[in-house]
XYZ file of C-alpha atoms in Angstrom:
244
model
C -28.527 -41.059 -8.770
C -31.771 -42.779 -9.819
C -34.499 -43.329 -7.291
C -35.867 -46.782 -7.668
C -39.629 -47.391 -7.827
C -39.709 -50.105 -5.194
C -41.915 -50.695 -2.259
C -40.455 -53.149 0.234
C -44.002 -53.781 1.482
C -44.585 -55.835 -1.657
C -43.860 -59.476 -0.683
C -41.822 -60.037 -3.928
C -40.141 -56.648 -3.927
C -36.768 -57.916 -2.545
C -36.497 -61.166 -4.428
C -33.919 -59.957 -7.037
C -31.568 -58.581 -4.434
C -28.924 -60.870 -3.046
C -28.009 -58.818 0.035
C -28.828 -55.541 1.791
C -26.037 -53.735 0.071
C -27.629 -54.439 -3.346
C -31.048 -52.914 -2.385
C -31.395 -49.444 -3.827
C -30.590 -46.882 -1.238
C -33.413 -44.481 -2.184
C -36.749 -46.213 -2.816
C -39.909 -44.454 -4.213
C -43.049 -46.294 -3.174
C -45.952 -44.209 -4.652
C -49.434 -44.825 -3.288
C -49.714 -47.200 -0.314
C -52.769 -47.931 1.785
C -51.053 -47.527 5.164
C -49.837 -44.126 4.158
C -53.228 -43.077 2.728
C -54.940 -44.085 5.980
C -52.389 -42.030 7.982
C -52.946 -39.021 5.700
C -56.722 -39.128 6.543
C -55.754 -38.794 10.178
C -53.167 -36.027 9.711
C -52.925 -34.538 6.192
C -49.501 -34.170 4.799
C -47.785 -33.827 1.431
C -44.922 -36.269 1.641
C -43.402 -38.863 3.995
C -39.862 -40.264 4.198
C -38.721 -43.210 6.321
C -35.009 -43.501 6.990
C -32.667 -45.818 8.801
C -32.493 -49.499 9.956
C -31.569 -50.824 13.279
C -28.422 -52.212 11.794
C -24.915 -50.708 11.987
C -23.958 -48.563 8.970
C -27.661 -48.303 7.915
C -28.953 -45.958 10.603
C -30.524 -42.536 10.218
C -28.244 -39.899 8.821
C -25.990 -42.384 6.986
C -28.077 -42.298 3.783
C -28.305 -46.065 3.211
C -31.980 -46.737 3.694
C -34.680 -44.279 2.557
C -38.321 -45.093 1.505
C -40.232 -42.107 0.397
C -43.018 -40.726 -1.804
C -41.134 -37.493 -2.239
C -40.879 -36.652 -5.985
C -38.049 -38.755 -7.441
C -36.738 -35.683 -9.225
C -36.441 -33.761 -5.963
C -34.476 -36.638 -4.323
C -32.187 -37.048 -7.312
C -31.435 -33.268 -7.536
C -31.003 -33.145 -3.727
C -28.491 -35.946 -3.773
C -26.608 -35.209 -6.934
C -26.109 -31.619 -5.933
C -24.801 -32.833 -2.520
C -27.310 -30.537 -0.782
C -27.455 -32.928 2.170
C -23.959 -31.904 3.215
C -25.051 -28.339 3.735
C -28.704 -28.877 4.838
C -29.138 -27.324 8.266
C -32.308 -29.406 8.852
C -30.359 -32.721 8.445
C -27.520 -31.295 10.690
C -30.037 -30.495 13.458
C -31.784 -33.881 13.003
C -28.499 -35.863 13.479
C -27.713 -33.874 16.611
C -31.227 -34.342 18.181
C -33.095 -37.143 19.826
C -36.332 -35.057 19.770
C -38.704 -33.833 17.075
C -37.011 -31.466 14.615
C -39.043 -28.738 12.827
C -37.637 -27.115 9.694
C -38.982 -23.649 10.276
C -37.365 -23.542 13.729
C -34.051 -24.748 12.318
C -34.132 -22.148 9.495
C -34.466 -19.381 12.085
C -30.982 -20.146 13.491
C -28.804 -19.574 10.477
C -28.377 -19.183 6.714
C -30.067 -21.727 4.456
C -28.427 -22.703 1.175
C -30.126 -21.046 -1.814
C -29.872 -24.346 -3.780
C -31.952 -26.029 -1.058
C -34.576 -23.252 -1.018
C -34.773 -23.429 -4.839
C -35.393 -27.219 -4.815
C -37.988 -26.915 -2.009
C -39.944 -24.262 -4.007
C -39.639 -26.045 -7.237
C -40.989 -29.384 -5.887
C -43.270 -28.119 -3.120
C -41.304 -29.756 -0.200
C -42.003 -27.455 2.690
C -42.068 -27.537 6.471
C -40.183 -30.827 6.974
C -40.850 -32.208 10.382
C -38.809 -35.220 11.607
C -39.584 -37.653 14.349
C -36.574 -39.752 15.501
C -36.857 -43.502 16.173
C -34.803 -44.171 19.240
C -33.472 -47.239 20.993
C -31.880 -46.411 24.388
C -29.865 -43.352 23.365
C -29.247 -44.472 19.714
C -31.249 -42.774 16.969
C -31.365 -45.582 14.451
C -34.179 -44.312 12.292
C -36.511 -41.462 11.571
C -39.902 -40.683 9.989
C -40.342 -37.288 8.389
C -43.342 -35.451 7.022
C -43.761 -32.362 4.855
C -46.686 -30.076 4.332
C -47.230 -26.565 2.965
C -48.730 -25.458 6.304
C -46.825 -26.172 9.499
C -48.032 -29.121 11.647
C -49.782 -28.127 14.885
C -48.508 -29.389 18.322
C -51.379 -31.862 18.473
C -50.657 -33.205 14.957
C -46.951 -33.682 15.816
C -47.949 -35.480 18.963
C -50.126 -37.882 16.995
C -47.408 -38.476 14.351
C -45.005 -39.093 17.070
C -47.206 -41.779 18.447
C -47.473 -43.690 15.124
C -43.969 -42.968 13.722
C -42.418 -46.153 15.178
C -45.155 -48.332 13.754
C -44.733 -46.754 10.332
C -40.996 -47.174 10.536
C -41.307 -50.833 11.529
C -43.770 -51.595 8.764
C -41.334 -50.397 6.085
C -38.094 -51.815 7.602
C -39.290 -55.107 8.783
C -39.199 -56.794 5.331
C -35.549 -55.610 4.974
C -34.593 -56.775 8.416
C -36.389 -60.178 8.011
C -34.439 -60.913 4.816
C -31.005 -59.369 5.543
C -30.461 -58.463 9.219
C -28.991 -61.795 10.307
C -26.477 -61.596 7.410
C -25.667 -57.912 8.147
C -25.101 -58.712 11.803
C -22.997 -61.694 10.612
C -24.730 -64.104 12.937
C -24.203 -67.757 11.979
C -26.922 -70.302 11.898
C -25.564 -71.844 15.087
C -25.594 -68.466 16.851
C -29.236 -67.852 15.753
C -30.175 -71.390 16.732
C -28.671 -71.053 20.213
C -30.227 -67.594 20.872
C -33.552 -68.955 19.785
C -33.394 -71.790 22.283
C -32.065 -69.422 24.931
C -35.113 -67.125 24.340
C -37.341 -70.063 25.374
C -35.575 -70.130 28.721
C -33.256 -73.093 28.222
C -29.931 -73.289 29.971
C -26.817 -74.008 27.972
C -27.267 -77.736 28.702
C -30.795 -77.614 27.494
C -29.799 -75.696 24.367
C -27.206 -78.471 23.671
C -29.866 -81.101 23.884
C -32.187 -79.164 21.682
C -29.616 -78.303 18.928
C -27.254 -81.259 19.123
C -24.311 -78.889 19.912
C -21.724 -79.648 22.597
C -21.861 -77.499 25.762
C -18.705 -75.672 24.931
C -19.979 -74.948 21.411
C -23.324 -73.600 22.771
C -21.496 -71.261 25.136
C -19.171 -70.116 22.395
C -22.089 -69.324 20.050
C -23.968 -67.377 22.766
C -20.777 -65.471 23.678
C -20.002 -64.591 20.046
C -23.612 -63.660 19.307
C -23.732 -61.354 22.320
C -20.523 -59.665 21.112
C -21.858 -59.111 17.596
C -25.094 -57.642 18.896
C -23.219 -55.240 21.170
C -24.957 -56.686 24.204
C -23.430 -56.971 27.650
C -24.953 -60.295 28.595
C -27.049 -63.247 27.374
C -30.363 -61.733 28.439
C -29.635 -58.545 26.716
C -28.466 -60.378 23.530
C -31.749 -62.346 23.506
C -33.892 -59.171 23.862
C -31.870 -57.434 21.121
C -32.243 -60.421 18.793
C -35.967 -60.432 19.338
C -36.294 -56.645 18.834
C -34.176 -56.780 15.711
C -36.476 -59.663 14.459
C -33.497 -62.041 14.146
C -35.413 -64.617 16.188
C -39.104 -65.003 16.823
């Protein structure tokens, strides 16, 4: 399982990929200024950013990971299927709060293969901060360091985690989220006009659609977004960066 050297923060990074499914699942980004600046505030060894606010690409499903972890570590971890037996990942999937590896390891046996990989590649004291919308954990940002993070350091990292997650996932969402949500151009157009406060009649005048078509597009978009009403659908579409 090769780890692609790809930073989605590069404006041209996604040009060769036709859809979200074709983007490498595990991406190694090397040195990046935003991460270097964060390291100056709170020193850490490695960082990993996982999950998108899109169905089937959320944290724990393994479809979207940006990291500067050693590629050989990630490849060995995935190829040996360590993830299936990693108590840290199990704890992270079951939690909506910060998960600290040392605390998890106190609760039960840790696979020897995992401990071997961590010693070999210097991946220690994983600390994971979930990114939550309502009660859904759709992403996470994790940090590793030889020495455990202090409570103050964890508090600071928790404050900036969502911004870091957004910085890495926004290029993917901007390019592919509308297709992934299967929103049509008409649905996006109607939601965009609705976000400006227009009624269905006003949306019809702005888009050229008939009133029944406007209402149909709004209804279908609301269903696809998993929203309960038009207002929530607009808010969800804005938050997901599907409309401006």
